[in-house]
Amino acid sequence: MSSRLSPLATPAFRWFFLGEVVNRAGSSMAGVALAFAVLEISDSPGALGLVVAAWTVPMVAFMLLGGALADRLPRAVVLRGCNLVQGVVQAVTAGLVLAGTAEVWHLVVLQLVAGTVFAVSYPAFHGMVPILLPVGERKAAYLLISQSESAVGIAGPALSGLLVATAGSGWALAADAATYVVAAGFLALVRLPPGDRSRARPSVIGDFVAGWSFARGLGWVIPVASASLVFNALISGALGVLGPTIADDTIGSQGWGLARSGQAVGVFVAAFFLARITLKVPLRTCVIGFGFSAVPMVVLGTYVDTWALAGAFVVAGAGLSLIDLSWNLTVQEKVPEEMLSRIMSIDGFFSFVAMPIGQLAIGPLAVALGAGRTELACAVLMVLVVLVAATRPTIARVRLTGGPDVPGAAGAAAS
């Protein structure tokens, strides 16, 4: 236990971790609250889709530039600023909803701002651990973050649903706004030495080009990101869209909610086992982890039972934990500090841009093949892509060596 919690002994990481937990707790509530806020204004799936897309489009469009910006500036300052802006956005949203004056176009504009800010905060967040902790503490830190996120992922939506049902969606959104401000306060306590930016280009565009060239030079970033594009398209379509449709005709919304909670359980439990395992071939392991999501697809395509599906999602959650740890350990060892956010933004861009593809394509496929057959086809395609990607030399030959520390981490750990 002391080994798993040892990263919290470093003050800078402890404040960062607390800020992240508070941030994720609020974010896990926001989705439910915002959806019901929109439906109170306009009982239209189209209106809800418009508001959701208003967040997604700028998030994907600006992700790569967001990574360059996060590498250019102090990441703790970037995260602090992003949390404050997000807090203002949610506070305005909550105020409009509580006052009864919110309109769909108000929420669209506010979500455009929120999605743009996330495009910067996502790569900034994923570049923090290597500058906060020495090499030996990072695996425990990644697992600790993963477990905390899975825990709030279970509790947050339930609490949000309770607030929406009792006090209204506006108060749930206000609670989310408050968490952003609290998170910014914790991040203000993070003290870090300035990173080396002597090789920064004159402009953000120049930094982006340099980051893309560096990623191509590594050889493994684009292949893994390309594989994740296919995986996330399949997962978002088969499990995110078609899964609830199948559940609605079989186990119902309550059964679906229970089954989906198994994924967070899988993430949480897997962390205990991964803490005892040494990963030597991380990217092959990462790709295989994606393949675990084929298990709930098989259950959805054959015999849909609540407990069988919950068990399948536990397996998928364990795969997600494996993906997260494998990828993060590889990036922190192979990528210099000044490039961390750009590499993570490339991965994020490929991952996020695929989701609408899967969501739009799955409906016509289900009509043509049938829902069950479509799920099984997606599962087969998942396995095939795993086999192809895992055997690619650029992915299979990458090894973790526990190599030299990233410059700046020792200083950060002492702060």
mmCIF file of C-alpha atoms in Angstrom:
data_model
loop_
_atom_site.group_PDB
_atom_site.id
_atom_site.type_symbol
_atom_site.label_atom_id
_atom_site.label_comp_id
_atom_site.label_asym_id
_atom_site.label_seq_id
_atom_site.Cartn_x
_atom_site.Cartn_y
_atom_site.Cartn_z
ATOM 1 C CA MET A 1 0.000 0.000 0.000
ATOM 2 C CA SER A 2 2.806 2.407 0.894
ATOM 3 C CA SER A 3 4.436 1.737 -2.481
ATOM 4 C CA ARG A 4 1.197 2.407 -4.377
ATOM 5 C CA LEU A 5 0.633 5.660 -2.508
ATOM 6 C CA SER A 6 4.267 6.770 -2.415
ATOM 7 C CA PRO A 7 3.853 9.380 -5.208
ATOM 8 C CA LEU A 8 1.595 11.334 -2.856
ATOM 9 C CA ALA A 9 4.613 11.993 -0.625
ATOM 10 C CA THR A 10 5.848 14.445 -3.291
ATOM 11 C CA PRO A 11 4.070 17.762 -2.625
ATOM 12 C CA ALA A 12 3.899 18.872 -6.268
ATOM 13 C CA PHE A 13 2.304 15.599 -7.365
ATOM 14 C CA ARG A 14 -0.029 15.546 -4.375
ATOM 15 C CA TRP A 15 -1.534 18.937 -5.246
ATOM 16 C CA PHE A 16 -1.735 17.986 -8.919
ATOM 17 C CA PHE A 17 -3.452 14.699 -8.044
ATOM 18 C CA LEU A 18 -5.987 16.364 -5.759
ATOM 19 C CA GLY A 19 -6.744 18.927 -8.440
ATOM 20 C CA GLU A 20 -7.256 16.188 -11.008
ATOM 21 C CA VAL A 21 -9.563 14.152 -8.753
ATOM 22 C CA VAL A 22 -11.723 17.207 -8.037
ATOM 23 C CA ASN A 23 -11.731 18.131 -11.741
ATOM 24 C CA ARG A 24 -12.760 14.642 -12.848
ATOM 25 C CA ALA A 25 -15.432 14.438 -10.159
ATOM 26 C CA GLY A 26 -17.048 17.558 -11.559
ATOM 27 C CA SER A 27 -16.623 16.479 -15.174
ATOM 28 C CA SER A 28 -18.215 13.100 -14.472
ATOM 29 C CA MET A 29 -21.301 14.984 -13.267
ATOM 30 C CA ALA A 30 -21.414 17.491 -16.105
ATOM 31 C CA GLY A 31 -22.473 15.158 -18.929
ATOM 32 C CA VAL A 32 -25.691 14.072 -17.237
ATOM 33 C CA ALA A 33 -26.498 17.605 -16.030
ATOM 34 C CA LEU A 34 -25.889 19.242 -19.402
ATOM 35 C CA ALA A 35 -27.961 16.632 -21.266
ATOM 36 C CA PHE A 36 -30.986 17.213 -19.041
ATOM 37 C CA ALA A 37 -30.480 20.989 -19.183
ATOM 38 C CA VAL A 38 -30.711 20.853 -22.980
ATOM 39 C CA LEU A 39 -33.745 18.567 -22.898
ATOM 40 C CA GLU A 40 -35.500 20.971 -20.519
ATOM 41 C CA ILE A 41 -35.090 23.706 -23.147
ATOM 42 C CA SER A 42 -35.875 21.599 -26.203
ATOM 43 C CA ASP A 43 -37.096 18.030 -25.984
ATOM 44 C CA SER A 44 -35.166 17.208 -29.129
ATOM 45 C CA PRO A 45 -32.323 14.747 -29.731
ATOM 46 C CA GLY A 46 -31.179 17.071 -32.509
ATOM 47 C CA ALA A 47 -30.700 19.941 -30.067
ATOM 48 C CA LEU A 48 -28.733 17.723 -27.705
ATOM 49 C CA GLY A 49 -26.593 16.474 -30.590
ATOM 50 C CA LEU A 50 -25.870 20.056 -31.623
ATOM 51 C CA VAL A 51 -24.689 20.988 -28.129
ATOM 52 C CA VAL A 52 -22.516 17.871 -27.834
ATOM 53 C CA ALA A 53 -21.020 18.477 -31.283
ATOM 54 C CA ALA A 54 -20.247 22.079 -30.301
ATOM 55 C CA TRP A 55 -17.840 20.656 -27.709
ATOM 56 C CA THR A 56 -16.448 17.838 -29.849
ATOM 57 C CA VAL A 57 -15.641 19.756 -33.043
ATOM 58 C CA PRO A 58 -13.266 22.398 -31.589
ATOM 59 C CA MET A 59 -11.777 19.813 -29.231
ATOM 60 C CA VAL A 60 -10.686 17.699 -32.205
ATOM 61 C CA ALA A 61 -9.882 20.643 -34.480
ATOM 62 C CA PHE A 62 -7.511 22.337 -32.030
ATOM 63 C CA MET A 63 -6.022 19.293 -30.270
ATOM 64 C CA LEU A 64 -2.739 19.277 -32.218
ATOM 65 C CA LEU A 65 -2.169 23.006 -31.754
ATOM 66 C CA GLY A 66 -3.188 22.600 -28.113
ATOM 67 C CA GLY A 67 -0.337 20.155 -27.612
ATOM 68 C CA ALA A 68 2.148 22.628 -29.095
ATOM 69 C CA LEU A 69 0.838 25.387 -26.836
ATOM 70 C CA ALA A 70 1.003 23.160 -23.741
ATOM 71 C CA ASP A 71 4.651 22.327 -24.532
ATOM 72 C CA ARG A 72 5.465 25.989 -25.092
ATOM 73 C CA LEU A 73 4.163 27.259 -21.720
ATOM 74 C CA PRO A 74 4.474 25.982 -18.120
ATOM 75 C CA ARG A 75 1.975 23.109 -18.013
ATOM 76 C CA ALA A 76 0.802 23.737 -14.451
ATOM 77 C CA VAL A 77 -0.021 27.331 -15.407
ATOM 78 C CA VAL A 78 -1.823 26.116 -18.539
ATOM 79 C CA LEU A 79 -3.926 23.677 -16.522
ATOM 80 C CA ARG A 80 -4.707 26.304 -13.902
ATOM 81 C CA GLY A 81 -5.863 28.738 -16.556
ATOM 82 C CA CYS A 82 -7.915 26.090 -18.355
ATOM 83 C CA ASN A 83 -9.688 25.152 -15.130
ATOM 84 C CA LEU A 84 -10.549 28.772 -14.427
ATOM 85 C CA VAL A 85 -11.949 29.294 -17.924
ATOM 86 C CA GLN A 86 -13.935 26.063 -17.692
ATOM 87 C CA GLY A 87 -15.243 27.167 -14.310
ATOM 88 C CA VAL A 88 -16.461 30.456 -15.773
ATOM 89 C CA VAL A 89 -18.108 28.639 -18.712
ATOM 90 C CA GLN A 90 -19.959 26.249 -16.425
ATOM 91 C CA ALA A 91 -20.902 29.034 -14.012
ATOM 92 C CA VAL A 92 -22.454 31.042 -16.856
ATOM 93 C CA THR A 93 -24.221 27.899 -18.103
ATOM 94 C CA ALA A 94 -25.549 27.165 -14.618
ATOM 95 C CA GLY A 95 -26.686 30.763 -14.173
ATOM 96 C CA LEU A 96 -28.607 30.757 -17.449
ATOM 97 C CA VAL A 97 -30.267 27.432 -16.638
ATOM 98 C CA LEU A 98 -31.172 28.441 -13.078
ATOM 99 C CA ALA A 99 -32.590 31.759 -14.292
ATOM 100 C CA GLY A 100 -34.683 29.942 -16.884
ATOM 101 C CA THR A 101 -33.266 32.082 -19.691
ATOM 102 C CA ALA A 102 -30.977 29.511 -21.326
ATOM 103 C CA GLU A 103 -31.466 28.849 -25.015
ATOM 104 C CA VAL A 104 -29.867 26.180 -27.152
ATOM 105 C CA TRP A 105 -27.643 28.699 -28.955
ATOM 106 C CA HIS A 106 -26.307 29.918 -25.581
ATOM 107 C CA LEU A 107 -25.210 26.402 -24.702
ATOM 108 C CA VAL A 108 -23.714 25.852 -28.163
ATOM 109 C CA VAL A 109 -21.510 28.953 -27.836
ATOM 110 C CA LEU A 110 -20.426 28.034 -24.312
ATOM 111 C CA GLN A 111 -19.591 24.468 -25.360
ATOM 112 C CA LEU A 112 -17.521 25.780 -28.264
ATOM 113 C CA VAL A 113 -15.380 27.587 -25.696
ATOM 114 C CA ALA A 114 -15.259 24.533 -23.410
ATOM 115 C CA GLY A 115 -14.185 22.207 -26.233
ATOM 116 C CA THR A 116 -11.433 24.596 -27.320
ATOM 117 C CA VAL A 117 -10.088 24.805 -23.771
ATOM 118 C CA PHE A 118 -10.119 21.013 -23.432
ATOM 119 C CA ALA A 119 -7.976 20.782 -26.584
ATOM 120 C CA VAL A 120 -5.239 22.552 -24.585
ATOM 121 C CA SER A 121 -5.805 21.045 -21.142
ATOM 122 C CA TYR A 122 -5.796 17.403 -22.337
ATOM 123 C CA PRO A 123 -2.206 17.369 -23.667
ATOM 124 C CA ALA A 124 -1.047 19.606 -20.797
ATOM 125 C CA PHE A 125 -2.414 17.139 -18.237
ATOM 126 C CA HIS A 126 -0.782 14.154 -19.924
ATOM 127 C CA GLY A 127 2.596 15.885 -19.864
ATOM 128 C CA MET A 128 2.613 16.477 -16.104
ATOM 129 C CA VAL A 129 3.575 13.219 -14.381
ATOM 130 C CA PRO A 130 7.080 12.931 -15.916
ATOM 131 C CA ILE A 131 7.999 16.416 -14.677
ATOM 132 C CA LEU A 132 6.490 15.862 -11.243
ATOM 133 C CA LEU A 133 8.058 12.523 -10.320
ATOM 134 C CA PRO A 134 11.262 10.536 -10.873
ATOM 135 C CA VAL A 135 11.109 7.396 -13.030
ATOM 136 C CA GLY A 136 10.623 4.956 -10.159
ATOM 137 C CA GLU A 137 7.443 6.660 -8.948
ATOM 138 C CA ARG A 138 5.653 7.128 -12.255
ATOM 139 C CA LYS A 139 4.067 3.716 -12.677
ATOM 140 C CA ALA A 140 2.428 3.992 -9.250
ATOM 141 C CA ALA A 141 1.299 7.526 -10.138
ATOM 142 C CA TYR A 142 -0.371 6.457 -13.389
ATOM 143 C CA LEU A 143 -2.176 3.604 -11.640
ATOM 144 C CA LEU A 144 -3.269 5.897 -8.814
ATOM 145 C CA ILE A 145 -4.716 8.408 -11.286
ATOM 146 C CA SER A 146 -6.430 5.609 -13.215
ATOM 147 C CA GLN A 147 -8.047 4.209 -10.075
ATOM 148 C CA SER A 148 -9.234 7.596 -8.872
ATOM 149 C CA GLU A 149 -10.770 8.361 -12.270
ATOM 150 C CA SER A 150 -12.619 5.044 -12.315
ATOM 151 C CA ALA A 151 -13.940 5.655 -8.794
ATOM 152 C CA VAL A 152 -15.345 9.112 -9.590
ATOM 153 C CA GLY A 153 -16.591 7.699 -12.902
ATOM 154 C CA ILE A 154 -18.912 5.461 -10.902
ATOM 155 C CA ALA A 155 -20.006 7.978 -8.279
ATOM 156 C CA GLY A 156 -20.135 11.183 -10.363
ATOM 157 C CA PRO A 157 -22.998 10.332 -12.760
ATOM 158 C CA ALA A 158 -25.056 8.849 -9.926
ATOM 159 C CA LEU A 159 -24.633 12.001 -7.820
ATOM 160 C CA SER A 160 -25.384 14.188 -10.810
ATOM 161 C CA GLY A 161 -28.565 12.241 -11.537
ATOM 162 C CA LEU A 162 -29.636 12.708 -7.918
ATOM 163 C CA LEU A 163 -28.964 16.468 -8.045
ATOM 164 C CA VAL A 164 -30.822 16.830 -11.343
ATOM 165 C CA ALA A 165 -33.793 14.910 -9.986
ATOM 166 C CA THR A 166 -33.991 16.819 -6.699
ATOM 167 C CA ALA A 167 -32.512 20.295 -7.182
ATOM 168 C CA GLY A 168 -32.413 20.606 -10.973
ATOM 169 C CA SER A 169 -29.755 20.467 -13.678
ATOM 170 C CA GLY A 170 -28.679 24.062 -13.018
ATOM 171 C CA TRP A 171 -27.429 23.241 -9.532
ATOM 172 C CA ALA A 172 -25.559 20.182 -10.833
ATOM 173 C CA LEU A 173 -23.837 22.436 -13.381
ATOM 174 C CA ALA A 174 -23.053 24.941 -10.611
ATOM 175 C CA ALA A 175 -21.415 22.160 -8.602
ATOM 176 C CA ASP A 176 -19.275 21.299 -11.635
ATOM 177 C CA ALA A 177 -18.264 24.970 -11.978
ATOM 178 C CA ALA A 178 -17.157 24.989 -8.336
ATOM 179 C CA THR A 179 -14.959 21.908 -8.849
ATOM 180 C CA TYR A 180 -13.045 23.681 -11.619
ATOM 181 C CA VAL A 181 -12.257 26.585 -9.301
ATOM 182 C CA VAL A 182 -11.180 24.248 -6.489
ATOM 183 C CA ALA A 183 -8.973 22.297 -8.923
ATOM 184 C CA ALA A 184 -7.340 25.544 -10.062
ATOM 185 C CA GLY A 185 -6.633 26.336 -6.412
ATOM 186 C CA PHE A 186 -4.837 23.015 -5.908
ATOM 187 C CA LEU A 187 -2.846 23.533 -9.119
ATOM 188 C CA ALA A 188 -1.753 26.956 -7.852
ATOM 189 C CA LEU A 189 0.169 25.093 -5.135
ATOM 190 C CA VAL A 190 2.205 23.086 -7.680
ATOM 191 C CA ARG A 191 5.728 24.463 -7.807
ATOM 192 C CA LEU A 192 7.930 23.389 -10.725
ATOM 193 C CA PRO A 193 11.289 24.479 -12.096
ATOM 194 C CA PRO A 194 11.095 25.991 -15.606
ATOM 195 C CA GLY A 195 11.601 23.442 -18.370
ATOM 196 C CA ASP A 196 14.157 23.783 -21.132
ATOM 197 C CA ARG A 197 12.511 25.593 -24.049
ATOM 198 C CA SER A 198 15.709 26.618 -25.813
ATOM 199 C CA ARG A 199 14.644 24.682 -28.920
ATOM 200 C CA ALA A 200 11.183 26.255 -29.129
ATOM 201 C CA ARG A 201 10.259 27.655 -32.546
ATOM 202 C CA PRO A 202 9.248 31.305 -33.028
ATOM 203 C CA SER A 203 5.554 30.356 -33.298
ATOM 204 C CA VAL A 204 3.080 27.756 -32.059
ATOM 205 C CA ILE A 205 2.694 26.512 -35.648
ATOM 206 C CA GLY A 206 6.444 26.005 -35.829
ATOM 207 C CA ASP A 207 6.351 24.024 -32.568
ATOM 208 C CA PHE A 208 3.525 21.881 -33.941
ATOM 209 C CA VAL A 209 5.523 21.104 -37.123
ATOM 210 C CA ALA A 210 8.578 20.226 -35.041
ATOM 211 C CA GLY A 211 6.471 17.934 -32.841
ATOM 212 C CA TRP A 212 4.958 16.155 -35.828
ATOM 213 C CA SER A 213 8.415 15.618 -37.326
ATOM 214 C CA PHE A 214 9.667 14.256 -34.013
ATOM 215 C CA ALA A 215 6.706 11.856 -33.792
ATOM 216 C CA ARG A 216 7.381 10.561 -37.290
ATOM 217 C CA GLY A 217 11.044 10.137 -36.416
ATOM 218 C CA LEU A 218 10.201 7.947 -33.424
ATOM 219 C CA GLY A 219 8.474 5.531 -35.794
ATOM 220 C CA TRP A 220 5.915 4.109 -33.366
ATOM 221 C CA VAL A 221 3.672 7.075 -32.518
ATOM 222 C CA ILE A 222 1.727 7.240 -35.809
ATOM 223 C CA PRO A 223 1.226 3.437 -36.132
ATOM 224 C CA VAL A 224 -0.161 3.138 -32.588
ATOM 225 C CA ALA A 225 -2.310 6.247 -33.039
ATOM 226 C CA SER A 226 -3.632 4.901 -36.354
ATOM 227 C CA ALA A 227 -4.558 1.603 -34.727
ATOM 228 C CA SER A 228 -6.293 3.471 -31.909
ATOM 229 C CA LEU A 229 -8.291 5.379 -34.532
ATOM 230 C CA VAL A 230 -9.791 2.100 -35.755
ATOM 231 C CA PHE A 231 -10.262 0.763 -32.229
ATOM 232 C CA ASN A 232 -12.028 3.894 -30.984
ATOM 233 C CA ALA A 233 -14.259 4.047 -34.057
ATOM 234 C CA LEU A 234 -15.356 0.465 -33.378
ATOM 235 C CA ILE A 235 -15.803 0.995 -29.638
ATOM 236 C CA SER A 236 -17.737 4.248 -29.969
ATOM 237 C CA GLY A 237 -20.057 2.703 -32.542
ATOM 238 C CA ALA A 238 -20.523 -0.840 -31.260
ATOM 239 C CA LEU A 239 -20.572 -0.072 -27.547
ATOM 240 C CA GLY A 240 -21.464 3.607 -27.397
ATOM 241 C CA VAL A 241 -24.351 3.662 -29.896
ATOM 242 C CA LEU A 242 -25.443 0.155 -30.846
ATOM 243 C CA GLY A 243 -24.933 -1.261 -27.333
ATOM 244 C CA PRO A 244 -27.675 0.844 -25.687
ATOM 245 C CA THR A 245 -29.992 0.094 -28.612
ATOM 246 C CA ILE A 246 -29.610 -3.647 -28.113
ATOM 247 C CA ALA A 247 -29.924 -3.247 -24.335
ATOM 248 C CA ASP A 248 -33.156 -1.280 -24.710
ATOM 249 C CA ASP A 249 -34.756 -4.336 -26.323
ATOM 250 C CA THR A 250 -33.272 -6.864 -23.886
ATOM 251 C CA ILE A 251 -32.016 -5.874 -20.426
ATOM 252 C CA GLY A 252 -33.343 -2.300 -20.360
ATOM 253 C CA SER A 253 -31.662 0.931 -19.332
ATOM 254 C CA GLN A 254 -31.177 -0.193 -15.735
ATOM 255 C CA GLY A 255 -29.417 -3.366 -16.816
ATOM 256 C CA TRP A 256 -27.299 -1.409 -19.279
ATOM 257 C CA GLY A 257 -26.245 1.077 -16.603
ATOM 258 C CA LEU A 258 -25.282 -1.730 -14.246
ATOM 259 C CA ALA A 259 -23.343 -3.539 -16.959
ATOM 260 C CA ARG A 260 -21.480 -0.377 -18.022
ATOM 261 C CA SER A 261 -20.391 0.242 -14.442
ATOM 262 C CA GLY A 262 -18.416 -2.983 -14.732
ATOM 263 C CA GLN A 263 -15.915 -1.142 -16.936
ATOM 264 C CA ALA A 264 -14.954 1.252 -14.138
ATOM 265 C CA VAL A 265 -14.689 -1.708 -11.776
ATOM 266 C CA GLY A 266 -12.346 -3.427 -14.232
ATOM 267 C CA VAL A 267 -10.099 -0.355 -14.426
ATOM 268 C CA PHE A 268 -9.979 -0.073 -10.639
ATOM 269 C CA VAL A 269 -9.250 -3.749 -9.923
ATOM 270 C CA ALA A 270 -6.734 -4.183 -12.747
ATOM 271 C CA ALA A 271 -4.530 -1.472 -11.244
ATOM 272 C CA PHE A 272 -3.780 -3.699 -8.226
ATOM 273 C CA PHE A 273 -2.477 -6.462 -10.504
ATOM 274 C CA LEU A 274 -0.608 -4.153 -12.864
ATOM 275 C CA ALA A 275 1.284 -2.696 -9.904
ATOM 276 C CA ARG A 276 2.964 -6.111 -9.523
ATOM 277 C CA ILE A 277 3.747 -6.632 -13.222
ATOM 278 C CA THR A 278 6.772 -5.371 -15.118
ATOM 279 C CA LEU A 279 5.903 -4.331 -18.674
ATOM 280 C CA LYS A 280 8.705 -5.004 -21.134
ATOM 281 C CA VAL A 281 6.899 -4.808 -24.508
ATOM 282 C CA PRO A 282 4.554 -1.895 -23.774
ATOM 283 C CA LEU A 283 3.139 -0.997 -27.176
ATOM 284 C CA ARG A 284 2.274 -4.569 -28.071
ATOM 285 C CA THR A 285 0.619 -4.788 -24.638
ATOM 286 C CA CYS A 286 -1.214 -1.531 -25.339
ATOM 287 C CA VAL A 287 -2.626 -2.852 -28.615
ATOM 288 C CA ILE A 288 -3.681 -6.131 -27.006
ATOM 289 C CA GLY A 289 -5.458 -4.134 -24.295
ATOM 290 C CA PHE A 290 -7.740 -2.644 -26.950
ATOM 291 C CA GLY A 291 -8.713 -6.150 -27.981
ATOM 292 C CA PHE A 292 -10.332 -6.736 -24.573
ATOM 293 C CA SER A 293 -13.200 -4.481 -25.700
ATOM 294 C CA ALA A 294 -14.206 -7.189 -28.183
ATOM 295 C CA VAL A 295 -15.550 -9.250 -25.263
ATOM 296 C CA PRO A 296 -18.666 -7.110 -24.553
ATOM 297 C CA MET A 297 -19.236 -6.904 -28.318
ATOM 298 C CA VAL A 298 -19.415 -10.696 -28.456
ATOM 299 C CA VAL A 299 -21.884 -10.802 -25.559
ATOM 300 C CA LEU A 300 -24.052 -8.123 -27.188
ATOM 301 C CA GLY A 301 -23.980 -10.064 -30.439
ATOM 302 C CA THR A 302 -24.926 -13.427 -28.958
ATOM 303 C CA TYR A 303 -26.725 -13.715 -25.622
ATOM 304 C CA VAL A 304 -27.440 -10.470 -23.751
ATOM 305 C CA ASP A 305 -27.593 -11.004 -20.011
ATOM 306 C CA THR A 306 -26.980 -8.248 -17.468
ATOM 307 C CA TRP A 307 -24.403 -10.087 -15.401
ATOM 308 C CA ALA A 308 -22.636 -11.631 -18.376
ATOM 309 C CA LEU A 309 -22.397 -8.207 -19.967
ATOM 310 C CA ALA A 310 -21.180 -6.648 -16.704
ATOM 311 C CA GLY A 311 -18.435 -9.283 -16.542
ATOM 312 C CA ALA A 312 -17.511 -8.545 -20.151
ATOM 313 C CA PHE A 313 -17.197 -4.840 -19.347
ATOM 314 C CA VAL A 314 -14.983 -5.681 -16.367
ATOM 315 C CA VAL A 315 -12.638 -7.346 -18.886
ATOM 316 C CA ALA A 316 -12.842 -4.308 -21.167
ATOM 317 C CA GLY A 317 -12.043 -2.050 -18.211
ATOM 318 C CA ALA A 318 -8.980 -4.110 -17.390
ATOM 319 C CA GLY A 319 -7.908 -3.610 -20.995
ATOM 320 C CA LEU A 320 -8.328 0.152 -20.663
ATOM 321 C CA SER A 321 -6.119 0.150 -17.584
ATOM 322 C CA LEU A 322 -3.520 -1.830 -19.536
ATOM 323 C CA ILE A 323 -3.688 0.634 -22.450
ATOM 324 C CA ASP A 324 -3.323 3.670 -20.218
ATOM 325 C CA LEU A 325 -0.346 2.348 -18.269
ATOM 326 C CA SER A 326 1.496 0.913 -21.284
ATOM 327 C CA TRP A 327 1.173 4.065 -23.376
ATOM 328 C CA ASN A 328 2.031 6.472 -20.574
ATOM 329 C CA LEU A 329 5.107 4.523 -19.479
ATOM 330 C CA THR A 330 6.346 4.401 -23.080
ATOM 331 C CA VAL A 331 5.887 8.109 -23.706
ATOM 332 C CA GLN A 332 7.487 9.199 -20.440
ATOM 333 C CA GLU A 333 10.571 7.055 -21.150
ATOM 334 C CA LYS A 334 11.030 7.681 -24.866
ATOM 335 C CA VAL A 335 9.968 11.329 -25.251
ATOM 336 C CA PRO A 336 11.866 14.359 -23.882
ATOM 337 C CA GLU A 337 9.986 16.660 -21.533
ATOM 338 C CA GLU A 338 9.641 19.507 -24.029
ATOM 339 C CA MET A 339 7.818 17.217 -26.503
ATOM 340 C CA LEU A 340 5.477 15.369 -24.127
ATOM 341 C CA SER A 341 2.275 17.325 -24.741
ATOM 342 C CA ARG A 342 2.704 17.321 -28.511
ATOM 343 C CA ILE A 343 3.046 13.543 -28.622
ATOM 344 C CA MET A 344 0.021 13.124 -26.348
ATOM 345 C CA SER A 345 -1.991 15.530 -28.496
ATOM 346 C CA ILE A 346 -1.270 13.450 -31.609
ATOM 347 C CA ASP A 347 -2.541 10.363 -29.818
ATOM 348 C CA GLY A 348 -5.565 12.300 -28.553
ATOM 349 C CA PHE A 349 -6.376 13.680 -31.989
ATOM 350 C CA PHE A 350 -6.359 10.256 -33.651
ATOM 351 C CA SER A 351 -8.414 8.792 -30.796
ATOM 352 C CA PHE A 352 -11.076 11.499 -30.636
ATOM 353 C CA VAL A 353 -11.483 12.109 -34.371
ATOM 354 C CA ALA A 354 -12.448 8.458 -34.834
ATOM 355 C CA MET A 355 -15.414 8.511 -32.500
ATOM 356 C CA PRO A 356 -17.899 10.367 -34.732
ATOM 357 C CA ILE A 357 -16.905 8.055 -37.587
ATOM 358 C CA GLY A 358 -17.975 4.996 -35.626
ATOM 359 C CA GLN A 359 -21.073 6.679 -34.269
ATOM 360 C CA LEU A 360 -22.295 7.643 -37.740
ATOM 361 C CA ALA A 361 -21.375 4.390 -39.507
ATOM 362 C CA ILE A 362 -22.817 1.911 -37.017
ATOM 363 C CA GLY A 363 -26.497 2.676 -37.735
ATOM 364 C CA PRO A 364 -26.469 1.861 -41.463
ATOM 365 C CA LEU A 365 -24.368 -1.245 -40.767
ATOM 366 C CA ALA A 366 -26.863 -2.474 -38.164
ATOM 367 C CA VAL A 367 -29.725 -1.940 -40.622
ATOM 368 C CA ALA A 368 -27.884 -3.873 -43.331
ATOM 369 C CA LEU A 369 -26.498 -6.753 -41.240
ATOM 370 C CA GLY A 370 -28.658 -6.807 -38.135
ATOM 371 C CA ALA A 371 -27.608 -5.535 -34.701
ATOM 372 C CA GLY A 372 -26.180 -8.832 -33.417
ATOM 373 C CA ARG A 373 -24.165 -9.555 -36.538
ATOM 374 C CA THR A 374 -22.824 -6.014 -36.574
ATOM 375 C CA GLU A 375 -21.553 -6.419 -32.995
ATOM 376 C CA LEU A 376 -19.854 -9.702 -33.914
ATOM 377 C CA ALA A 377 -18.357 -8.150 -37.049
ATOM 378 C CA CYS A 378 -16.925 -5.309 -34.965
ATOM 379 C CA ALA A 379 -15.469 -7.829 -32.500
ATOM 380 C CA VAL A 380 -13.820 -9.775 -35.325
ATOM 381 C CA LEU A 381 -12.410 -6.574 -36.819
ATOM 382 C CA MET A 382 -11.052 -5.573 -33.395
ATOM 383 C CA VAL A 383 -9.181 -8.865 -33.118
ATOM 384 C CA LEU A 384 -7.843 -8.643 -36.679
ATOM 385 C CA VAL A 385 -6.508 -5.117 -36.120
ATOM 386 C CA VAL A 386 -4.910 -6.285 -32.858
ATOM 387 C CA LEU A 387 -3.136 -9.108 -34.690
ATOM 388 C CA VAL A 388 -1.891 -6.823 -37.452
ATOM 389 C CA ALA A 389 -0.787 -3.991 -35.167
ATOM 390 C CA ALA A 390 0.814 -6.193 -32.497
ATOM 391 C CA THR A 391 3.043 -7.886 -35.067
ATOM 392 C CA ARG A 392 4.258 -4.692 -36.750
ATOM 393 C CA PRO A 393 8.013 -4.360 -36.091
ATOM 394 C CA THR A 394 7.733 -0.652 -35.236
ATOM 395 C CA ILE A 395 5.337 -1.568 -32.402
ATOM 396 C CA ALA A 396 6.656 -4.971 -31.326
ATOM 397 C CA ARG A 397 10.302 -3.943 -30.981
ATOM 398 C CA VAL A 398 9.752 -1.054 -28.542
ATOM 399 C CA ARG A 399 11.046 -2.019 -25.090
ATOM 400 C CA LEU A 400 10.893 -0.370 -21.688
ATOM 401 C CA THR A 401 14.306 -0.203 -20.092
ATOM 402 C CA GLY A 402 13.641 1.941 -17.029
ATOM 403 C CA GLY A 403 16.132 4.306 -18.623
ATOM 404 C CA PRO A 404 17.466 7.657 -17.542
ATOM 405 C CA ASP A 405 15.224 10.125 -15.806
ATOM 406 C CA VAL A 406 13.602 12.941 -17.771
ATOM 407 C CA PRO A 407 15.461 16.175 -17.014
ATOM 408 C CA GLY A 408 13.665 18.264 -14.436
ATOM 409 C CA ALA A 409 11.868 15.453 -12.661
ATOM 410 C CA ALA A 410 14.277 15.251 -9.750
ATOM 411 C CA GLY A 411 13.999 18.955 -9.155
ATOM 412 C CA ALA A 412 10.232 18.799 -9.316
ATOM 413 C CA ALA A 413 10.124 15.928 -6.871
ATOM 414 C CA ALA A 414 12.136 17.937 -4.395
ATOM 415 C CA SER A 415 9.885 20.997 -4.633
#
